CSV table of C-alpha atoms in Angstrom, one decimal:
chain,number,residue,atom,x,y,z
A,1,UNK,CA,81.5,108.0,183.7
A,2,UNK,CA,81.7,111.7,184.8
A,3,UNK,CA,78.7,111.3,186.9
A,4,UNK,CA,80.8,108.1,188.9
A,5,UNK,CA,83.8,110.2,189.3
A,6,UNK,CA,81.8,113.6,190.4
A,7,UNK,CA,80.1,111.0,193.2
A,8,UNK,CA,83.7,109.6,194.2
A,9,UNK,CA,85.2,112.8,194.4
A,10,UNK,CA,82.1,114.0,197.0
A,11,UNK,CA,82.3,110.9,198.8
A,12,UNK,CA,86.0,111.4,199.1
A,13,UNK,CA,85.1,114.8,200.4
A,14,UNK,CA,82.8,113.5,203.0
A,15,UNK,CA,85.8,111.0,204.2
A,16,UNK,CA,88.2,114.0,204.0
A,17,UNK,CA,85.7,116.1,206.5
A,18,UNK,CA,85.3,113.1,208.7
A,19,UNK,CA,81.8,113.5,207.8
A,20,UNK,CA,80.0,109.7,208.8
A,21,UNK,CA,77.3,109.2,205.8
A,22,UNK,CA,74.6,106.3,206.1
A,23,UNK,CA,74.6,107.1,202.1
A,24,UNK,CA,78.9,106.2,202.0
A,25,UNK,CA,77.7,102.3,200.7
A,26,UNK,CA,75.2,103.7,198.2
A,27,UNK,CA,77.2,105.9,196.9
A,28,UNK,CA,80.1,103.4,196.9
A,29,UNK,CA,78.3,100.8,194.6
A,30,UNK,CA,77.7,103.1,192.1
A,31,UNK,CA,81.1,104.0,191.4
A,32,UNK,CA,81.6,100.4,191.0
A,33,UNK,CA,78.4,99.8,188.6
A,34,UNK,CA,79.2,99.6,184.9
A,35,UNK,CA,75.7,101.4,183.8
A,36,UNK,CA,74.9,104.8,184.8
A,37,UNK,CA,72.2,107.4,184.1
A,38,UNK,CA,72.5,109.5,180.8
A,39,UNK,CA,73.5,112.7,180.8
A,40,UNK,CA,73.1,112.1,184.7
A,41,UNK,CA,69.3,111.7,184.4
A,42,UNK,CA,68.5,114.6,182.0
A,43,UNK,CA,66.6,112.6,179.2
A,44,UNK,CA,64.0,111.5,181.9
A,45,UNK,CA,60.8,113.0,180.9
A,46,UNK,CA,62.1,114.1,177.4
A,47,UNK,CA,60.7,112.7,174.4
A,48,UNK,CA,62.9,109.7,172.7
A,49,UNK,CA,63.3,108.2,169.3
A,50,UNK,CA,59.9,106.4,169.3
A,51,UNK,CA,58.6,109.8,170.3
A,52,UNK,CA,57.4,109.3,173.6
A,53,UNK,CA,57.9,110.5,176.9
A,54,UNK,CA,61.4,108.8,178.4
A,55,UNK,CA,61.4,106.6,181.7
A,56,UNK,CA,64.7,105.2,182.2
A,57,UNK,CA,67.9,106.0,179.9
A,58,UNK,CA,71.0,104.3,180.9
A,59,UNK,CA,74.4,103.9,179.5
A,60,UNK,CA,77.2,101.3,179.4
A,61,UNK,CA,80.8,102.2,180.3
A,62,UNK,CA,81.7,99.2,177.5
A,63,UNK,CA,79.8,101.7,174.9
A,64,UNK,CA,76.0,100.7,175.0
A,65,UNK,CA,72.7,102.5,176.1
A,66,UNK,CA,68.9,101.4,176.5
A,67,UNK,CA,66.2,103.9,176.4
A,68,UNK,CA,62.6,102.7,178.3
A,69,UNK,CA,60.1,105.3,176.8
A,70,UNK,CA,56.3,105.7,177.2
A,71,UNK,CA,54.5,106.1,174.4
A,72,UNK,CA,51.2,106.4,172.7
A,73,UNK,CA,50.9,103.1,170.7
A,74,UNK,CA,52.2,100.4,171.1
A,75,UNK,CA,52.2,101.8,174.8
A,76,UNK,CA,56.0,101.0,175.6
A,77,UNK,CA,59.0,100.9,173.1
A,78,UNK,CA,62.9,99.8,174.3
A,79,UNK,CA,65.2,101.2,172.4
A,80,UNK,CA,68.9,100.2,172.9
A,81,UNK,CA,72.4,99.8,170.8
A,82,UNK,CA,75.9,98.8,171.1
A,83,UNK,CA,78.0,102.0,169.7
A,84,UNK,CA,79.0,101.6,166.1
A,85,UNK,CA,77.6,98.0,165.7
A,86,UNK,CA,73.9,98.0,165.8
A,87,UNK,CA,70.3,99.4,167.2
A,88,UNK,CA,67.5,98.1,167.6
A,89,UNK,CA,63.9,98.6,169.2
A,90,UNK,CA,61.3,96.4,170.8
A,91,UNK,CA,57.7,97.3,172.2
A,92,UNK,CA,55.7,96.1,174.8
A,93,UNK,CA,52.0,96.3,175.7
A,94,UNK,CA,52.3,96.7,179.8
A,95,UNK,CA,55.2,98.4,182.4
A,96,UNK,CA,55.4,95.0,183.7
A,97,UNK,CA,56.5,93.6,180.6
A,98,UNK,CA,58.5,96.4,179.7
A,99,UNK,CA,60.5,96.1,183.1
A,100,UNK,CA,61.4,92.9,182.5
A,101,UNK,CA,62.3,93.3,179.3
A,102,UNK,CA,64.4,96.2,179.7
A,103,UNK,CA,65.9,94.1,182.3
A,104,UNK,CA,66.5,91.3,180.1
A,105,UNK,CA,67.8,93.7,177.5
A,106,UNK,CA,70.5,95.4,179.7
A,107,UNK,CA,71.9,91.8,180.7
A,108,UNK,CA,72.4,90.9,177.3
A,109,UNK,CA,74.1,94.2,176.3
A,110,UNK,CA,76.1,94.3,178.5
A,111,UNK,CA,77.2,90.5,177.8
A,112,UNK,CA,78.0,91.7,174.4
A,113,UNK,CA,79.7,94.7,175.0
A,114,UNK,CA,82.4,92.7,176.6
A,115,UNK,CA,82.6,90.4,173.7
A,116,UNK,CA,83.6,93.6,171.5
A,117,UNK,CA,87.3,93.6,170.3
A,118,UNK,CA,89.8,95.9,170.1
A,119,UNK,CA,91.5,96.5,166.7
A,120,UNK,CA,94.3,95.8,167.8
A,121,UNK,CA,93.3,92.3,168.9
A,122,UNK,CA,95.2,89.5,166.7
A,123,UNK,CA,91.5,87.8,166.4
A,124,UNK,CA,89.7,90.8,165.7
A,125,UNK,CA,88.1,89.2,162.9
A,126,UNK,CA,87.2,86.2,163.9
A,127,UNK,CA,85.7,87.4,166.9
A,128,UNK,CA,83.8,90.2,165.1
A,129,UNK,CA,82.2,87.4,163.1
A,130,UNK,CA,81.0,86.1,166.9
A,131,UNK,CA,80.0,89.4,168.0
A,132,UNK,CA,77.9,89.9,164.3
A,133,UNK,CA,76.2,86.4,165.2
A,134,UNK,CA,75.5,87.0,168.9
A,135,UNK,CA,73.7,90.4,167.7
A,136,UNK,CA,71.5,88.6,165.5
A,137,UNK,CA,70.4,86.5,168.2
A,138,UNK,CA,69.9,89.1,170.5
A,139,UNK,CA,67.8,91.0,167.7
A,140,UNK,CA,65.5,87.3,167.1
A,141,UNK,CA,65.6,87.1,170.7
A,142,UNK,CA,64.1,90.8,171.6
């Protein structure tokens, strides 16, 4: 979320100047994207939790994140979570199917992100039980 407001506030600077950007619509849609880049990109090309080299590390304003690392065998793992509820890695044997996997992946985090309550929702229970159930699927699933 820093990383979105650092890029309004230099696109805001740009307006400010009267500075015309080609970049202005770029830079606008991800301010409005829900997923951004881990400590703005830094974990690309350190080593992850499966121990190999990561290639894309992205996390979810909702409180999620999904790691695409390299490694040595099996040659790709995805490793992704939603914060305080679960984590959970899958593997691939191509980048091809890793890609669309991790693509895959994201949609459905994201999905159930936004089905986490509040506490202080009235049906906080019943709709952790939904959330529990839509993670198990997610885990058969991937």
């Amino acid at each position: 979320m820093k990383e979105a407001l650092f890029i309004k506030m230099k696109l805001e600077e740009r307006v400010e100047c009267g500075e015309k950007c080609i970049h202005n619509q770029a830079i606008t849609e991800m301010i409005e994207q829900d997923w951004y880049p881990v400590e703005e990109g830094r974990t690309v090309g350190t080593t992850g939790s499966e121990r190999g080299v990561i290639l894309q590390d992205e996390e979810y304003v909702r409180g999620g994140r999904i790691t695409l690392e390299q490694c040595r065998y099996p040659p790709f793992a995805i490793t992704c979570g939603v914060y305080g509820w679960m984590v959970h890695t899958t593997f691939a044997s191509s980048l091809g199917e890793a890609k669309e996997t991790y693509v895959a992946m994201k949609k459905r985090l994201e999905e159930i992100c936004r089905l986490v309550p509040s506490l202080d929702d009235v049906n906080v229970e019943e709709k952790c039980d939904h959330v529990v159930n839509v993670l198990e699927a997610f885990v058969r699933d991937f």
